[in-house]
Amino acid sequence: MSIAWRAAGATDVGRVREGNEDSLFVDPGRGIFAVADGMGGHAAGEIASSIAATTLGEVLTSAIDEGHRGETIFARLKLAFLEARAKIEQHGRNEPQTRGMGTTLTALVLSPDGAYHLAHLGDSRAYRLWGGRLEQLTRDHTWVQREVEAGRLTAQAARTHKLAHIITRVLGAGTDDVPDLVSGTVHPGDVLLLASDGLTGMLTDAEIATLLGSTLPLPERAAALIRAANERGGTDNITVVVVGVGNGK
Ligand code: CA
């Protein structure tokens, strides 16, 4: 099997926040995609997510250009997370007002043979829409997710829980958390989504599936997701990367 893909990414400040602490990286040619959601207050969050997205992009660009595909890409994804963390911590030492900043990072590498490789820390999610069904490929590193897995909270209640923002694993912020690694296969017709919690906290999976599976061009699908989150209140920054998978040569 051989696949090809198109992609579109967009980020929006939302309707409440003054700044946008999310960052994204989209390189459709190489099949590298990432979403990062910074934290640490104001400017610091923007810096942390920007460092994460930029570093991820640099490390994976080199990896793809050197011909790394398949399982060996995991080593480069782990390296990218380590380098990004080191840069975030270094920045905090150089500019103490940013000390303690951190970010989520969800990174996806797609290969022409249909394999995907994901690495993630935090609560920015990856989804795959296939056969009309939305499958979440990542597990949030959050307190509410733990409660859901322990059977003490429903997924629906978790989404709007007052502690939904409590993240248990993160890139930076003085931690040495390592990312979860996930791999699998996509097929022509699938649509992949990376999103910050400004989207997933506002919309249900069913709503996301409807908008993601529309027949609109990908940039308009990305815009429609952001518009829907804003119509729900837009209480947080909203970032989406949409990847449509088709037949390869
Ligand atoms: Ca957020």
PDB file of C-alpha atoms and ligand atoms in Angstrom:
ATOM      1  CA  MET A   1       0.000   0.000   0.000  1.00  0.00           C
ATOM      2  CA  SER A   2       1.128   3.497  -0.734  1.00  0.00           C
ATOM      3  CA  ILE A   3      -0.528   6.632   0.582  1.00  0.00           C
ATOM      4  CA  ALA A   4      -0.359  10.337  -0.109  1.00  0.00           C
ATOM      5  CA  TRP A   5      -1.720  13.141   2.020  1.00  0.00           C
ATOM      6  CA  ARG A   6      -2.637  16.793   2.222  1.00  0.00           C
ATOM      7  CA  ALA A   7      -2.672  18.843   5.402  1.00  0.00           C
ATOM      8  CA  ALA A   8      -3.824  22.119   6.871  1.00  0.00           C
ATOM      9  CA  GLY A   9      -3.088  23.683  10.235  1.00  0.00           C
ATOM     10  CA  ALA A  10      -4.526  26.693  12.014  1.00  0.00           C
ATOM     11  CA  THR A  11      -4.360  28.325  15.422  1.00  0.00           C
ATOM     12  CA  ASP A  12      -6.630  30.892  17.028  1.00  0.00           C
ATOM     13  CA  VAL A  13      -6.441  32.871  20.253  1.00  0.00           C
ATOM     14  CA  GLY A  14     -10.069  32.049  21.096  1.00  0.00           C
ATOM     15  CA  ARG A  15     -12.529  34.484  22.634  1.00  0.00           C
ATOM     16  CA  VAL A  16     -11.236  34.921  26.170  1.00  0.00           C
ATOM     17  CA  ARG A  17      -7.433  34.764  26.324  1.00  0.00           C
ATOM     18  CA  GLU A  18      -5.281  37.768  25.459  1.00  0.00           C
ATOM     19  CA  GLY A  19      -2.375  35.798  24.030  1.00  0.00           C
ATOM     20  CA  ASN A  20      -1.973  32.555  22.141  1.00  0.00           C
ATOM     21  CA  GLU A  21       0.263  30.078  23.978  1.00  0.00           C
ATOM     22  CA  ASP A  22      -0.238  27.326  21.363  1.00  0.00           C
ATOM     23  CA  SER A  23       2.226  26.557  18.576  1.00  0.00           C
ATOM     24  CA  LEU A  24       2.130  24.190  15.630  1.00  0.00           C
ATOM     25  CA  PHE A  25       4.457  22.688  13.070  1.00  0.00           C
ATOM     26  CA  VAL A  26       3.190  21.505   9.678  1.00  0.00           C
ATOM     27  CA  ASP A  27       5.456  20.095   6.963  1.00  0.00           C
ATOM     28  CA  PRO A  28       3.204  18.168   4.564  1.00  0.00           C
ATOM     29  CA  GLY A  29       6.107  17.374   2.219  1.00  0.00           C
ATOM     30  CA  ARG A  30       7.993  15.416   4.866  1.00  0.00           C
ATOM     31  CA  GLY A  31       4.913  14.278   6.756  1.00  0.00           C
ATOM     32  CA  ILE A  32       5.823  15.986  10.035  1.00  0.00           C
ATOM     33  CA  PHE A  33       3.079  17.532  12.155  1.00  0.00           C
ATOM     34  CA  ALA A  34       2.949  18.829  15.737  1.00  0.00           C
ATOM     35  CA  VAL A  35       0.808  20.769  18.183  1.00  0.00           C
ATOM     36  CA  ALA A  36       2.142  22.284  21.420  1.00  0.00           C
ATOM     37  CA  ASP A  37       0.189  24.055  24.165  1.00  0.00           C
ATOM     38  CA  GLY A  38       2.405  26.115  26.443  1.00  0.00           C
ATOM     39  CA  MET A  39       1.971  26.888  30.102  1.00  0.00           C
ATOM     40  CA  GLY A  40       3.782  28.959  32.669  1.00  0.00           C
ATOM     41  CA  GLY A  41       1.906  32.187  32.323  1.00  0.00           C
ATOM     42  CA  HIS A  42       1.634  34.645  29.539  1.00  0.00           C
ATOM     43  CA  ALA A  43       4.845  35.104  27.530  1.00  0.00           C
ATOM     44  CA  ALA A  44       6.494  32.012  29.031  1.00  0.00           C
ATOM     45  CA  GLY A  45       3.858  29.632  27.695  1.00  0.00           C
ATOM     46  CA  GLU A  46       4.226  31.050  24.200  1.00  0.00           C
ATOM     47  CA  ILE A  47       7.996  30.632  24.375  1.00  0.00           C
ATOM     48  CA  ALA A  48       7.821  27.043  25.655  1.00  0.00           C
ATOM     49  CA  SER A  49       5.402  25.864  22.970  1.00  0.00           C
ATOM     50  CA  SER A  50       7.302  27.714  20.266  1.00  0.00           C
ATOM     51  CA  ILE A  51      10.610  26.107  21.328  1.00  0.00           C
ATOM     52  CA  ALA A  52       8.926  22.688  21.358  1.00  0.00           C
ATOM     53  CA  ALA A  53       7.359  23.018  17.902  1.00  0.00           C
ATOM     54  CA  THR A  54      10.496  24.504  16.351  1.00  0.00           C
ATOM     55  CA  THR A  55      12.868  21.951  17.863  1.00  0.00           C
ATOM     56  CA  LEU A  56      10.595  19.062  16.918  1.00  0.00           C
ATOM     57  CA  GLY A  57      10.512  20.391  13.367  1.00  0.00           C
ATOM     58  CA  GLU A  58      14.296  20.731  13.149  1.00  0.00           C
ATOM     59  CA  VAL A  59      15.113  17.296  14.555  1.00  0.00           C
ATOM     60  CA  LEU A  60      12.508  15.452  12.479  1.00  0.00           C
ATOM     61  CA  THR A  61      13.337  17.347   9.288  1.00  0.00           C
ATOM     62  CA  SER A  62      16.922  16.074   9.594  1.00  0.00           C
ATOM     63  CA  ALA A  63      15.700  12.563  10.397  1.00  0.00           C
ATOM     64  CA  ILE A  64      13.419  12.374   7.348  1.00  0.00           C
ATOM     65  CA  ASP A  65      16.040  13.916   5.077  1.00  0.00           C
ATOM     66  CA  GLU A  66      18.515  11.273   6.289  1.00  0.00           C
ATOM     67  CA  GLY A  67      16.052   8.594   5.257  1.00  0.00           C
ATOM     68  CA  HIS A  68      14.736   7.536   8.658  1.00  0.00           C
ATOM     69  CA  ARG A  69      11.326   5.929   8.420  1.00  0.00           C
ATOM     70  CA  GLY A  70       9.489   3.275  10.336  1.00  0.00           C
ATOM     71  CA  GLU A  71      10.499   2.274  13.858  1.00  0.00           C
ATOM     72  CA  THR A  72      13.805   4.180  13.779  1.00  0.00           C
ATOM     73  CA  ILE A  73      11.814   7.394  13.714  1.00  0.00           C
ATOM     74  CA  PHE A  74      10.880   6.780  17.383  1.00  0.00           C
ATOM     75  CA  ALA A  75      14.496   7.347  18.442  1.00  0.00           C
ATOM     76  CA  ARG A  76      14.459  10.695  16.655  1.00  0.00           C
ATOM     77  CA  LEU A  77      11.116  11.641  18.178  1.00  0.00           C
ATOM     78  CA  LYS A  78      12.497  10.901  21.654  1.00  0.00           C
ATOM     79  CA  LEU A  79      15.609  12.927  20.804  1.00  0.00           C
ATOM     80  CA  ALA A  80      13.442  15.846  19.676  1.00  0.00           C
ATOM     81  CA  PHE A  81      11.572  15.822  23.009  1.00  0.00           C
ATOM     82  CA  LEU A  82      14.877  15.704  24.943  1.00  0.00           C
ATOM     83  CA  GLU A  83      16.349  18.571  22.939  1.00  0.00           C
ATOM     84  CA  ALA A  84      13.214  20.656  23.277  1.00  0.00           C
ATOM     85  CA  ARG A  85      13.175  20.096  27.043  1.00  0.00           C
ATOM     86  CA  ALA A  86      16.847  21.069  27.332  1.00  0.00           C
ATOM     87  CA  LYS A  87      16.197  24.279  25.392  1.00  0.00           C
ATOM     88  CA  ILE A  88      13.160  25.138  27.507  1.00  0.00           C
ATOM     89  CA  GLU A  89      15.112  24.598  30.748  1.00  0.00           C
ATOM     90  CA  GLN A  90      18.091  26.567  29.382  1.00  0.00           C
ATOM     91  CA  HIS A  91      15.800  29.442  28.469  1.00  0.00           C
ATOM     92  CA  GLY A  92      14.443  29.386  32.012  1.00  0.00           C
ATOM     93  CA  ARG A  93      17.959  29.655  33.433  1.00  0.00           C
ATOM     94  CA  ASN A  94      18.806  32.571  31.122  1.00  0.00           C
ATOM     95  CA  GLU A  95      15.546  34.414  31.743  1.00  0.00           C
ATOM     96  CA  PRO A  96      14.365  33.559  35.250  1.00  0.00           C
ATOM     97  CA  GLN A  97      10.898  35.074  34.683  1.00  0.00           C
ATOM     98  CA  THR A  98      10.265  32.119  32.354  1.00  0.00           C
ATOM     99  CA  ARG A  99      11.586  29.481  34.765  1.00  0.00           C
ATOM    100  CA  GLY A 100       9.161  26.638  35.279  1.00  0.00           C
ATOM    101  CA  MET A 101       7.495  27.022  31.903  1.00  0.00           C
ATOM    102  CA  GLY A 102       6.422  23.906  30.086  1.00  0.00           C
ATOM    103  CA  THR A 103       4.319  22.694  27.211  1.00  0.00           C
ATOM    104  CA  THR A 104       2.375  19.809  25.822  1.00  0.00           C
ATOM    105  CA  LEU A 105       3.779  18.335  22.639  1.00  0.00           C
ATOM    106  CA  THR A 106       1.971  15.935  20.328  1.00  0.00           C
ATOM    107  CA  ALA A 107       4.000  15.042  17.248  1.00  0.00           C
ATOM    108  CA  LEU A 108       3.060  12.880  14.269  1.00  0.00           C
ATOM    109  CA  VAL A 109       5.232  11.481  11.497  1.00  0.00           C
ATOM    110  CA  LEU A 110       3.432   9.965   8.512  1.00  0.00           C
ATOM    111  CA  SER A 111       5.167   7.692   6.007  1.00  0.00           C
ATOM    112  CA  PRO A 112       4.281   6.856   2.383  1.00  0.00           C
ATOM    113  CA  ASP A 113       3.771   3.183   3.309  1.00  0.00           C
ATOM    114  CA  GLY A 114       0.865   4.201   5.566  1.00  0.00           C
ATOM    115  CA  ALA A 115       2.679   3.945   8.911  1.00  0.00           C
ATOM    116  CA  TYR A 116       2.253   6.692  11.481  1.00  0.00           C
ATOM    117  CA  HIS A 117       4.452   7.303  14.501  1.00  0.00           C
ATOM    118  CA  LEU A 118       3.300   9.510  17.333  1.00  0.00           C
ATOM    119  CA  ALA A 119       4.994  10.863  20.440  1.00  0.00           C
ATOM    120  CA  HIS A 120       3.174  12.934  23.019  1.00  0.00           C
ATOM    121  CA  LEU A 121       3.283  14.527  26.435  1.00  0.00           C
ATOM    122  CA  GLY A 122       0.347  16.374  27.975  1.00  0.00           C
ATOM    123  CA  ASP A 123      -3.231  16.721  26.790  1.00  0.00           C
ATOM    124  CA  SER A 124      -2.961  17.785  23.171  1.00  0.00           C
ATOM    125  CA  ARG A 125      -4.568  14.928  21.285  1.00  0.00           C
ATOM    126  CA  ALA A 126      -4.248  12.945  18.078  1.00  0.00           C
ATOM    127  CA  TYR A 127      -7.300  11.370  16.454  1.00  0.00           C
ATOM    128  CA  ARG A 128      -7.937   9.192  13.438  1.00  0.00           C
ATOM    129  CA  LEU A 129     -11.284   9.304  11.649  1.00  0.00           C
ATOM    130  CA  TRP A 130     -11.853   6.120   9.677  1.00  0.00           C
ATOM    131  CA  GLY A 131     -15.037   4.522   8.416  1.00  0.00           C
ATOM    132  CA  GLY A 132     -17.024   7.325  10.076  1.00  0.00           C
ATOM    133  CA  ARG A 133     -15.576   6.434  13.465  1.00  0.00           C
ATOM    134  CA  LEU A 134     -13.347   8.762  15.524  1.00  0.00           C
ATOM    135  CA  GLU A 135     -10.518   6.971  17.320  1.00  0.00           C
ATOM    136  CA  GLN A 136      -8.386   8.831  19.857  1.00  0.00           C
ATOM    137  CA  LEU A 137      -4.770   7.750  19.310  1.00  0.00           C
ATOM    138  CA  THR A 138      -3.327   9.446  22.401  1.00  0.00           C
ATOM    139  CA  ARG A 139      -4.171   9.168  26.088  1.00  0.00           C
ATOM    140  CA  ASP A 140      -4.288  12.480  27.931  1.00  0.00           C
ATOM    141  CA  HIS A 141      -1.707  12.919  30.661  1.00  0.00           C
ATOM    142  CA  THR A 142      -4.230  14.482  32.989  1.00  0.00           C
ATOM    143  CA  TRP A 143      -5.698  13.943  36.400  1.00  0.00           C
ATOM    144  CA  VAL A 144      -9.207  13.512  34.957  1.00  0.00           C
ATOM    145  CA  GLN A 145      -7.971  10.841  32.510  1.00  0.00           C
ATOM    146  CA  ARG A 146      -6.638   8.864  35.489  1.00  0.00           C
ATOM    147  CA  GLU A 147     -10.029   9.176  37.130  1.00  0.00           C
ATOM    148  CA  VAL A 148     -11.746   7.971  33.939  1.00  0.00           C
ATOM    149  CA  GLU A 149      -9.434   4.946  33.728  1.00  0.00           C
ATOM    150  CA  ALA A 150     -10.089   4.179  37.383  1.00  0.00           C
ATOM    151  CA  GLY A 151     -13.817   4.211  36.655  1.00  0.00           C
ATOM    152  CA  ARG A 152     -14.505   7.165  38.941  1.00  0.00           C
ATOM    153  CA  LEU A 153     -15.434   9.610  36.182  1.00  0.00           C
ATOM    154  CA  THR A 154     -17.122   9.325  32.785  1.00  0.00           C
ATOM    155  CA  ALA A 155     -15.331  10.659  29.709  1.00  0.00           C
ATOM    156  CA  GLN A 156     -18.183  13.108  29.240  1.00  0.00           C
ATOM    157  CA  ALA A 157     -17.871  14.457  32.788  1.00  0.00           C
ATOM    158  CA  ALA A 158     -14.082  14.652  32.456  1.00  0.00           C
ATOM    159  CA  ARG A 159     -14.310  16.995  29.492  1.00  0.00           C
ATOM    160  CA  THR A 160     -15.990  19.749  31.489  1.00  0.00           C
ATOM    161  CA  HIS A 161     -14.587  18.899  34.961  1.00  0.00           C
ATOM    162  CA  LYS A 162     -13.222  21.851  36.901  1.00  0.00           C
ATOM    163  CA  LEU A 163      -9.886  20.055  37.250  1.00  0.00           C
ATOM    164  CA  ALA A 164      -9.722  19.096  33.539  1.00  0.00           C
ATOM    165  CA  HIS A 165      -6.724  21.389  33.069  1.00  0.00           C
ATOM    166  CA  ILE A 166      -4.528  19.545  35.607  1.00  0.00           C
ATOM    167  CA  ILE A 167      -1.751  17.930  33.560  1.00  0.00           C
ATOM    168  CA  THR A 168       0.232  15.069  35.068  1.00  0.00           C
ATOM    169  CA  ARG A 169       3.025  14.793  32.492  1.00  0.00           C
ATOM    170  CA  VAL A 170       4.521  17.655  30.511  1.00  0.00           C
ATOM    171  CA  LEU A 171       7.533  18.746  28.489  1.00  0.00           C
ATOM    172  CA  GLY A 172       9.699  21.002  30.655  1.00  0.00           C
ATOM    173  CA  ALA A 173       8.454  22.630  33.870  1.00  0.00           C
ATOM    174  CA  GLY A 174      11.350  21.042  35.730  1.00  0.00           C
ATOM    175  CA  THR A 175      10.175  17.494  35.007  1.00  0.00           C
ATOM    176  CA  ASP A 176      11.964  14.637  33.252  1.00  0.00           C
ATOM    177  CA  ASP A 177       8.761  13.112  31.857  1.00  0.00           C
ATOM    178  CA  VAL A 178       9.231  10.981  28.743  1.00  0.00           C
ATOM    179  CA  PRO A 179       6.693  10.864  25.914  1.00  0.00           C
ATOM    180  CA  ASP A 180       4.296   8.047  25.124  1.00  0.00           C
ATOM    181  CA  LEU A 181       5.047   6.459  21.756  1.00  0.00           C
ATOM    182  CA  VAL A 182       2.271   5.156  19.535  1.00  0.00           C
ATOM    183  CA  SER A 183       2.408   3.659  16.052  1.00  0.00           C
ATOM    184  CA  GLY A 184      -0.122   2.273  13.615  1.00  0.00           C
ATOM    185  CA  THR A 185      -1.315   2.325  10.044  1.00  0.00           C
ATOM    186  CA  VAL A 186      -3.614   4.663   8.157  1.00  0.00           C
ATOM    187  CA  HIS A 187      -5.488   4.002   4.935  1.00  0.00           C
ATOM    188  CA  PRO A 188      -6.756   6.124   2.042  1.00  0.00           C
ATOM    189  CA  GLY A 189      -9.879   7.943   3.194  1.00  0.00           C
ATOM    190  CA  ASP A 190      -8.685   8.368   6.774  1.00  0.00           C
ATOM    191  CA  VAL A 191      -8.435  11.825   8.296  1.00  0.00           C
ATOM    192  CA  LEU A 192      -5.987  12.555  11.107  1.00  0.00           C
ATOM    193  CA  LEU A 193      -6.352  15.407  13.585  1.00  0.00           C
ATOM    194  CA  LEU A 194      -3.951  16.933  16.095  1.00  0.00           C
ATOM    195  CA  ALA A 195      -5.604  19.400  18.470  1.00  0.00           C
ATOM    196  CA  SER A 196      -4.970  21.379  21.616  1.00  0.00           C
ATOM    197  CA  ASP A 197      -7.476  21.204  24.457  1.00  0.00           C
ATOM    198  CA  GLY A 198      -8.992  24.507  23.327  1.00  0.00           C
ATOM    199  CA  LEU A 199     -10.734  22.360  20.705  1.00  0.00           C
ATOM    200  CA  THR A 200     -11.330  19.123  22.571  1.00  0.00           C
ATOM    201  CA  GLY A 201     -12.557  20.871  25.708  1.00  0.00           C
ATOM    202  CA  MET A 202     -15.207  22.740  23.733  1.00  0.00           C
ATOM    203  CA  LEU A 203     -16.501  20.022  21.374  1.00  0.00           C
ATOM    204  CA  THR A 204     -17.567  16.421  21.884  1.00  0.00           C
ATOM    205  CA  ASP A 205     -15.951  13.637  19.878  1.00  0.00           C
ATOM    206  CA  ALA A 206     -19.187  13.313  17.887  1.00  0.00           C
ATOM    207  CA  GLU A 207     -19.081  16.993  16.947  1.00  0.00           C
ATOM    208  CA  ILE A 208     -15.412  16.743  16.009  1.00  0.00           C
ATOM    209  CA  ALA A 209     -16.111  13.650  13.874  1.00  0.00           C
ATOM    210  CA  THR A 210     -18.855  15.448  11.912  1.00  0.00           C
ATOM    211  CA  LEU A 211     -16.700  18.484  11.132  1.00  0.00           C
ATOM    212  CA  LEU A 212     -13.567  16.438  10.436  1.00  0.00           C
ATOM    213  CA  GLY A 213     -15.429  14.130   8.059  1.00  0.00           C
ATOM    214  CA  SER A 214     -17.056  16.854   5.988  1.00  0.00           C
ATOM    215  CA  THR A 215     -16.317  17.175   2.272  1.00  0.00           C
ATOM    216  CA  LEU A 216     -14.863  20.676   2.646  1.00  0.00           C
ATOM    217  CA  PRO A 217     -11.259  21.313   1.579  1.00  0.00           C
ATOM    218  CA  LEU A 218      -8.877  20.708   4.508  1.00  0.00           C
ATOM    219  CA  PRO A 219      -8.153  24.402   5.281  1.00  0.00           C
ATOM    220  CA  GLU A 220     -11.887  25.018   5.525  1.00  0.00           C
ATOM    221  CA  ARG A 221     -12.337  21.960   7.748  1.00  0.00           C
ATOM    222  CA  ALA A 222      -9.639  23.318  10.068  1.00  0.00           C
ATOM    223  CA  ALA A 223     -11.372  26.702  10.073  1.00  0.00           C
ATOM    224  CA  ALA A 224     -14.757  25.088  10.747  1.00  0.00           C
ATOM    225  CA  LEU A 225     -13.367  23.238  13.798  1.00  0.00           C
ATOM    226  CA  ILE A 226     -11.942  26.481  15.202  1.00  0.00           C
ATOM    227  CA  ARG A 227     -15.158  28.370  14.471  1.00  0.00           C
ATOM    228  CA  ALA A 228     -17.214  25.728  16.267  1.00  0.00           C
ATOM    229  CA  ALA A 229     -14.964  25.865  19.349  1.00  0.00           C
ATOM    230  CA  ASN A 230     -15.293  29.652  19.396  1.00  0.00           C
ATOM    231  CA  GLU A 231     -19.068  29.409  19.074  1.00  0.00           C
ATOM    232  CA  ARG A 232     -19.009  27.198  22.195  1.00  0.00           C
ATOM    233  CA  GLY A 233     -17.207  29.929  24.101  1.00  0.00           C
ATOM    234  CA  GLY A 234     -13.619  29.778  22.893  1.00  0.00           C
ATOM    235  CA  THR A 235     -12.344  29.900  26.472  1.00  0.00           C
ATOM    236  CA  ASP A 236      -8.844  28.735  25.481  1.00  0.00           C
ATOM    237  CA  ASN A 237      -6.476  28.990  22.538  1.00  0.00           C
ATOM    238  CA  ILE A 238      -7.486  26.598  19.745  1.00  0.00           C
ATOM    239  CA  THR A 239      -5.056  24.773  17.469  1.00  0.00           C
ATOM    240  CA  VAL A 240      -5.745  22.089  14.872  1.00  0.00           C
ATOM    241  CA  VAL A 241      -3.782  20.185  12.270  1.00  0.00           C
ATOM    242  CA  VAL A 242      -5.914  18.201   9.819  1.00  0.00           C
ATOM    243  CA  VAL A 243      -4.328  15.561   7.561  1.00  0.00           C
ATOM    244  CA  GLY A 244      -6.353  13.926   4.794  1.00  0.00           C
ATOM    245  CA  VAL A 245      -5.005  10.581   3.584  1.00  0.00           C
ATOM    246  CA  GLY A 246      -5.415   9.511  -0.043  1.00  0.00           C
ATOM    247  CA  ASN A 247      -3.991   6.958  -2.465  1.00  0.00           C
ATOM    248  CA  GLY A 248      -0.313   7.122  -3.278  1.00  0.00           C
ATOM    249  CA  LYS A 249       1.304   6.439  -6.605  1.00  0.00           C
TER     250      LYS A 249
HETATM  251 CA    CA B   1      -4.794  24.961  26.235  1.00  0.00          CA
END
